Coordinates of C-alpha atoms in Angstrom, one line a residue:
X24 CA -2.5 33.4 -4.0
X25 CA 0.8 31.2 -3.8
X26 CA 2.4 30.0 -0.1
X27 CA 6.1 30.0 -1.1
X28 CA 7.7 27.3 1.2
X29 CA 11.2 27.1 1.7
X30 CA 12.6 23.7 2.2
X31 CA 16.6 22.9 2.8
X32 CA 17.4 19.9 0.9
X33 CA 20.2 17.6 2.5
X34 CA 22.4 14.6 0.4
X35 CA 25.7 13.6 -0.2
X36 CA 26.9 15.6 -3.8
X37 CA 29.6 14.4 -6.2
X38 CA 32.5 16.7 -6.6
X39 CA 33.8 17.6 -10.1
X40 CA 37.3 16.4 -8.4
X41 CA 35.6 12.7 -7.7
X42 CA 35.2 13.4 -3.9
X43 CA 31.4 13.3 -1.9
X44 CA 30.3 16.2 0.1
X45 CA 27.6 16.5 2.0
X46 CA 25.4 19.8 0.8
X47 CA 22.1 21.7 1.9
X48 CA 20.4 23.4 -0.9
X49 CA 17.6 25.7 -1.1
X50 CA 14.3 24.8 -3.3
X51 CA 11.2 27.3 -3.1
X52 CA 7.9 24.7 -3.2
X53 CA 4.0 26.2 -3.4
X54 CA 1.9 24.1 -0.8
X55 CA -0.9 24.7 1.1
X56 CA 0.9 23.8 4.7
X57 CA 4.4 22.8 6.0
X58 CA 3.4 18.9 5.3
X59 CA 2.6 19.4 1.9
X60 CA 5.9 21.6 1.2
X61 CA 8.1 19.0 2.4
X62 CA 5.6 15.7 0.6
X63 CA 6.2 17.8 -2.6
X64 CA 10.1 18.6 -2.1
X65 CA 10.4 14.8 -1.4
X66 CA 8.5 14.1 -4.4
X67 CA 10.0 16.9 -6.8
X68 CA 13.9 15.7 -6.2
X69 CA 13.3 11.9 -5.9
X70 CA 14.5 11.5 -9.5
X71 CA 17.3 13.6 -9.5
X72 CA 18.8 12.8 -6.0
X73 CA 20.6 9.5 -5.8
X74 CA 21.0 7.6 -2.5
X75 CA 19.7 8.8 0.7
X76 CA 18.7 13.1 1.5
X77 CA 16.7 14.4 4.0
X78 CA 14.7 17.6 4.2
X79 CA 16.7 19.7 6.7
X80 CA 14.4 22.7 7.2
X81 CA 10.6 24.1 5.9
X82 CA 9.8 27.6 6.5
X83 CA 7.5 30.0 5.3
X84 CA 8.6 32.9 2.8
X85 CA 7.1 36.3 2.7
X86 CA 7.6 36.5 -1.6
X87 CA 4.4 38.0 -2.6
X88 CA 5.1 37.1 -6.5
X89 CA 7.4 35.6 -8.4
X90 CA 8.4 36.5 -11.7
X91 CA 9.5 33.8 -14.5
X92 CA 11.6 34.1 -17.1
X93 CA 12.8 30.8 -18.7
X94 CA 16.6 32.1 -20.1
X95 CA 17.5 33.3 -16.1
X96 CA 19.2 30.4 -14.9
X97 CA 19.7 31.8 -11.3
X98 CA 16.9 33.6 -8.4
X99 CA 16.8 36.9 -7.7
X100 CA 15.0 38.7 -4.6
X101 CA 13.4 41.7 -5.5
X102 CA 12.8 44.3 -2.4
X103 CA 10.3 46.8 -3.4
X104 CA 9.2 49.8 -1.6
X105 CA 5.4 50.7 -2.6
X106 CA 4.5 54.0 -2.3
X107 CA 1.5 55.6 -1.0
X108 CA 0.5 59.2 0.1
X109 CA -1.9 59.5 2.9
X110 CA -5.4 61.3 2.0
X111 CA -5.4 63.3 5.1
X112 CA -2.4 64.3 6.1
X113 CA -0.4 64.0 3.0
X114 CA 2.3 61.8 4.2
X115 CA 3.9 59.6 2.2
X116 CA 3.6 56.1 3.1
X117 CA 6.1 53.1 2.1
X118 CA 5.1 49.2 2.2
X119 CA 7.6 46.4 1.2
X120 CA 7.1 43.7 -0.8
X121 CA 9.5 40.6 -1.9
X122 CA 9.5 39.1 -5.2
X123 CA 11.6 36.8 -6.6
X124 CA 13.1 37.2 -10.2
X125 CA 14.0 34.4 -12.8
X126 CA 17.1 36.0 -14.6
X127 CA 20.8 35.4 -15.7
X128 CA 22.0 38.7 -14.0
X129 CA 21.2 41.5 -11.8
X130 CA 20.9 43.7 -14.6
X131 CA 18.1 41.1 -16.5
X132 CA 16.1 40.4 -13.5
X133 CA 15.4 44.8 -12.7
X134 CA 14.2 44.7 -16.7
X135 CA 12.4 41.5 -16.5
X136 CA 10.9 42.7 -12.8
X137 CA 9.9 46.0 -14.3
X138 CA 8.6 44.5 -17.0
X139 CA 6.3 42.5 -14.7
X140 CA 5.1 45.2 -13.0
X141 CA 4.1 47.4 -16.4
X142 CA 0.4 46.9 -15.3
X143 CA 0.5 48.3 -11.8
X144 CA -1.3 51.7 -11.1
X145 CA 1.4 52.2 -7.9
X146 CA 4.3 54.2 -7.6
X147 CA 7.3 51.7 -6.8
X148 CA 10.7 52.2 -5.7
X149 CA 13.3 48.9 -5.8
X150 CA 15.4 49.1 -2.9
X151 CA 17.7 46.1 -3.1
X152 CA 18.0 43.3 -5.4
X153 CA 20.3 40.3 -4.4
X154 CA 21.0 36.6 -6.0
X155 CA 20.0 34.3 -4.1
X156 CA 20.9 30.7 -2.9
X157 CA 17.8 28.7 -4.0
X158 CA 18.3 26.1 -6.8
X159 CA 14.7 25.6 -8.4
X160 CA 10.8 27.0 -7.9
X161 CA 8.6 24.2 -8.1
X162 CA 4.9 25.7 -8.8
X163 CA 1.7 24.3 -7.7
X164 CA 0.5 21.2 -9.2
X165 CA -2.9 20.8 -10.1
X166 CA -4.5 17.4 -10.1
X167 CA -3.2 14.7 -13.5
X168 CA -0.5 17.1 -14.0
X169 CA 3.2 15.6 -14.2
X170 CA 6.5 17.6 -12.7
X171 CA 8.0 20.0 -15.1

């Protein structure tokens, strides 16, 4: 099972008008422990930051699955309400989960997430879906294997 890391990303960003700003972005990283998260952040945006950035923030996200689909261009987190009746005193029971969706629009990530979830024997209810900030997923990397 995946430890989704969330680590803030700080640098100074050229402007489409010519002008540097200083932005924090959001990058979702799967590490074992807060030290790996922010060695692989630091590793992952090397190449594509240039000049000096610093990782602001790591912190530990409660997404339980994530589900990919290579057209979305944007992240979508999924709240999902499981539900369950109890044997002996038939109440029903809800548990949340959090999932994030790869998708182009709210719309394509609830088909891609139900999609995902064809195979599950549970009763499921979505009860929010909402676009998030975080610029890129950056899945575990086994040992000899290059970055995406």
């Amino acid at each position: 099972m995946a430890n989704w890391f969330e680590c803030k990303v700080r640098y100074d960003k050229l402007q489409e008008n010519g002008s540097i700003k200083k932005v924090s972005e959001p990058y979702l990283v799967d590490a074992l422990s807060f030290t790996e998260a922010e060695a692989r952040i630091i590793e992952e945006q090397t190449p594509y930051i240039s000049g000096d950035f610093s990782v602001s923030a790591v912190k530990r996200t409660k997404i339980a699955e994530i589900f990919w689909n290579e057209e979305g261009d944007k992240w979508y987190l999924v709240k999902c309400a499981f539900i369950t009746i109890d044997e002996k005193t038939a109440v029903e029971k809800r548990s949340t989960s959090l999932f994030l969706v790869q998708a182009s629009n709210l719309a394509e990530a609830l088909d891609v997430f139900n999609e995902g979830m064809k195979g599950t024997m549970a009763d499921y209810d979505v009860t929010a879906i909402n676009e998030t900030p975080i610029m890129d997923v950056y899945k575990v990397k086994l040992a000899g294997e290059k970055s995406e």
